[in-house]
Coordinates of C-alpha atoms (C1' of nucleotides) in Angstrom, one line a residue:
Chain A
V29 CA 16.5 13.4 77.6
R30 CA 18.0 15.5 80.3
E31 CA 15.1 14.8 82.5
H32 CA 15.5 11.1 82.8
I33 CA 13.1 9.6 85.3
E34 CA 14.7 7.0 87.6
A35 CA 12.8 3.8 88.3
W36 CA 12.2 4.0 92.0
S37 CA 10.4 1.3 93.9
D38 CA 8.1 3.6 96.0
V39 CA 7.0 5.9 93.2
P40 CA 6.2 4.4 89.8
K41 CA 7.5 6.3 86.7
Y42 CA 4.0 7.2 85.5
V43 CA 3.3 8.8 88.8
Q44 CA 6.5 10.8 88.7
L45 CA 5.8 11.9 85.1
A46 CA 2.3 13.0 86.1
A47 CA 3.8 15.0 89.0
I48 CA 6.3 16.7 86.6
L49 CA 3.6 17.7 84.2
R50 CA 1.2 18.8 87.0
A51 CA 3.9 21.0 88.4
Q52 CA 4.5 22.6 85.0
I53 CA 0.8 23.3 84.7
E54 CA 0.6 24.8 88.2
R55 CA 3.7 26.9 87.5
G56 CA 2.1 28.2 84.4
E57 CA 4.8 26.8 82.1
L58 CA 1.8 25.0 80.5
S59 CA -1.0 27.5 80.5
P60 CA -4.7 26.8 80.1
G61 CA -5.5 25.9 76.5
M62 CA -1.9 25.1 75.7
P63 CA -1.2 21.8 74.0
L64 CA 0.9 19.3 75.9
P65 CA 3.9 17.6 74.2
S66 CA 2.7 14.6 72.2
A67 CA 3.1 11.1 73.6
P68 CA 6.0 10.3 71.3
H69 CA 7.7 13.5 72.4
L70 CA 7.2 12.8 76.0
M71 CA 8.6 9.3 75.4
A72 CA 11.7 10.7 74.0
T73 CA 12.1 13.5 76.5
Y74 CA 11.7 11.3 79.6
E75 CA 12.9 8.1 78.1
V76 CA 9.8 6.1 79.0
S77 CA 7.5 3.8 77.1
R78 CA 4.2 4.6 75.6
G79 CA 2.3 2.9 78.3
T80 CA 4.0 5.0 81.0
V81 CA 3.1 8.2 79.2
R82 CA -0.5 7.1 78.7
K83 CA -0.8 6.3 82.4
A84 CA 0.6 9.6 83.4
L85 CA -1.8 11.5 81.2
E86 CA -4.7 9.4 82.4
I87 CA -4.0 10.6 86.0
L88 CA -4.1 14.2 84.9
R89 CA -7.3 13.6 82.9
N90 CA -8.9 12.1 86.0
E91 CA -7.8 15.1 87.9
G92 CA -9.5 17.3 85.4
L93 CA -6.3 19.2 84.6
I94 CA -6.1 18.2 80.9
E95 CA -8.2 16.8 78.1
T96 CA -7.2 14.6 75.3
F97 CA -8.5 14.3 71.7
R98 CA -7.7 11.7 69.1
Q99 CA -5.1 12.7 66.5
I100 CA -5.0 16.0 68.3
G101 CA -3.3 15.3 71.5
S102 CA -3.7 16.7 75.0
R103 CA -4.1 20.2 76.2
V104 CA -4.4 22.0 79.6
K105 CA -8.1 22.5 80.3
P106 CA -9.2 26.1 79.7
D107 CA -10.5 26.4 83.2
A108 CA -7.5 24.7 84.9
Chain B
V1 CA 2.2 -11.8 46.3
R2 CA 3.3 -14.6 48.5
E3 CA 5.8 -13.0 50.8
H4 CA 3.7 -13.0 53.9
I5 CA 5.8 -12.2 56.9
E6 CA 5.2 -14.5 59.9
A7 CA 5.0 -13.0 63.4
W8 CA 7.9 -14.8 65.1
S9 CA 8.9 -14.2 68.7
D10 CA 12.6 -13.7 68.2
V11 CA 12.5 -11.5 65.1
P12 CA 9.9 -8.7 64.9
K13 CA 8.1 -8.2 61.6
Y14 CA 9.7 -4.8 61.0
V15 CA 13.2 -6.3 61.3
Q16 CA 12.3 -9.0 58.9
L17 CA 10.8 -6.6 56.4
A18 CA 14.0 -4.4 56.7
A19 CA 16.1 -7.5 56.0
I20 CA 14.0 -8.4 52.9
L21 CA 14.4 -4.9 51.5
R22 CA 18.1 -4.8 52.4
A23 CA 18.7 -8.0 50.6
Q24 CA 16.9 -6.7 47.5
I25 CA 19.1 -3.7 47.5
E26 CA 22.3 -5.7 47.9
R27 CA 21.2 -8.1 45.2
G28 CA 20.7 -5.2 42.9
E29 CA 16.9 -5.8 42.5
L30 CA 16.6 -2.3 43.8
S31 CA 19.4 -0.3 42.3
P32 CA 20.8 3.0 43.5
G33 CA 18.4 5.8 42.7
M34 CA 15.5 3.4 42.2
P35 CA 12.3 4.2 44.0
L36 CA 11.1 1.7 46.6
P37 CA 7.5 0.6 46.7
S38 CA 5.3 3.0 48.5
A39 CA 4.2 2.3 52.1
P40 CA 0.7 1.3 51.0
H41 CA 2.2 -1.1 48.5
L42 CA 4.5 -2.6 51.0
M43 CA 1.6 -3.0 53.4
A44 CA -0.4 -4.9 50.9
T45 CA 2.5 -7.0 49.6
Y46 CA 3.7 -8.2 53.0
E47 CA 0.4 -7.9 54.9
V48 CA 1.7 -5.6 57.6
S49 CA 0.5 -2.4 59.1
R50 CA 1.7 1.1 58.3
G51 CA 3.7 1.3 61.5
T52 CA 5.6 -1.8 60.7
V53 CA 6.5 -0.5 57.3
R54 CA 7.6 2.8 58.7
K55 CA 9.8 1.1 61.3
A56 CA 11.4 -1.1 58.6
L57 CA 12.2 1.9 56.4
E58 CA 13.5 3.8 59.4
I59 CA 16.1 1.1 59.9
L60 CA 17.3 1.3 56.3
R61 CA 17.3 5.1 56.6
N62 CA 19.5 4.9 59.6
E63 CA 21.8 2.5 57.8
G64 CA 22.1 5.1 55.0
L65 CA 20.7 2.7 52.4
I66 CA 17.7 4.7 51.5
E67 CA 16.3 8.2 51.7
T68 CA 12.7 9.3 52.0
F69 CA 10.8 12.3 50.8
R70 CA 7.3 13.5 51.4
Q71 CA 4.8 12.7 48.7
I72 CA 7.7 11.1 46.8
G73 CA 8.5 8.1 48.8
S74 CA 11.8 6.3 49.4
R75 CA 14.5 5.4 47.0
V76 CA 17.8 3.7 47.2
K77 CA 20.6 6.2 47.9
P78 CA 22.6 7.0 44.7
D79 CA 25.8 6.0 46.5
A80 CA 24.4 2.8 48.1
Chain C
dG29 C1' -5.5 28.1 38.4
dT30 C1' -8.1 24.6 40.8
dA31 C1' -9.6 20.3 42.3
dC32 C1' -8.4 15.8 43.3
dA33 C1' -5.7 11.7 44.5
dT34 C1' -1.5 9.9 46.4
dT35 C1' 2.0 9.5 49.9
dT36 C1' 4.5 10.6 53.8
dG37 C1' 4.4 12.6 58.7
dT38 C1' 2.2 12.5 63.0
dT39 C1' -1.0 11.5 66.5
dC40 C1' -4.1 8.9 69.6
dG41 C1' -6.6 4.4 70.8
dT42 C1' -6.1 -0.4 71.6
dA43 C1' -4.4 -5.1 72.3
dT44 C1' -0.9 -8.6 73.2
dG45 C1' 3.4 -10.6 74.9
dT46 C1' 7.5 -10.5 77.9
dA47 C1' 10.2 -9.5 81.9
dT48 C1' 10.7 -8.0 86.5
dA49 C1' 9.9 -6.7 91.4
Chain D
dG9 C1' -0.6 -13.1 92.0
dT10 C1' -0.4 -8.1 91.1
dA11 C1' 1.7 -4.0 89.5
dT12 C1' 5.1 -1.9 86.8
dA13 C1' 7.5 -1.2 82.4
dC14 C1' 8.8 -2.1 77.9
dA15 C1' 8.3 -3.7 72.9
dT16 C1' 5.5 -5.1 69.3
dA17 C1' 1.6 -4.6 66.2
dC18 C1' -2.8 -3.4 64.7
dG19 C1' -6.3 0.5 63.3
dA20 C1' -7.9 5.2 62.5
dA21 C1' -7.8 10.0 61.5
dC22 C1' -5.8 14.3 60.5
dA23 C1' -2.1 17.5 58.3
dA24 C1' 1.2 18.7 54.7
dA25 C1' 3.2 18.4 50.3
dT26 C1' 3.4 16.9 45.8
dG27 C1' 1.9 15.3 41.2
dT28 C1' -1.8 15.1 37.9
dA29 C1' -6.1 15.9 35.4

DNA sequence: GTACATTTGTTCGTATGTATA
DNA sequence: GTATACATACGAACAAATGTA
């Protein structure tokens, strides 16, 4: 809500959201094993759509930083 | 049960379902204090998904027409 | 007191349509 | 024409709470 992401031509919202979450992981605000906020929660927090959240999480998954499970959600990989 | 809701570009299903239920309340077919049909029942009756039912009920909740309780279901507000 | 079924709450996966840059 | 972004709508599965047998 307070962290509204601005639509910006050069950097897509989903890339920005991925960067925000990646920074939180690297700063330890989200520690290994910790669950990430759910997609609906991220949607509300950053005022973006479901698709944008999914794309952001997909980036972090591809980077090996998080893992996602059905009906469970995403968490920081234990070895991240 | 004959009240199949058609997908129509201008009016989303969940808005139509909310309108149907709102009309029933205003006509007194659902009187104050009366329980609404459960979500599974509404799904079967109108042939829509759970998410659509939930969105429709959310609209009526925000309008103050109904209230919802876990394992109890929704009912028309006593003062509606 | 316990087991079971029902109902809502919540989550992720997926697909489609629309609008815009 | 492609990429971005949103809204709608479906399905599936789990948790939590309540009522009932």
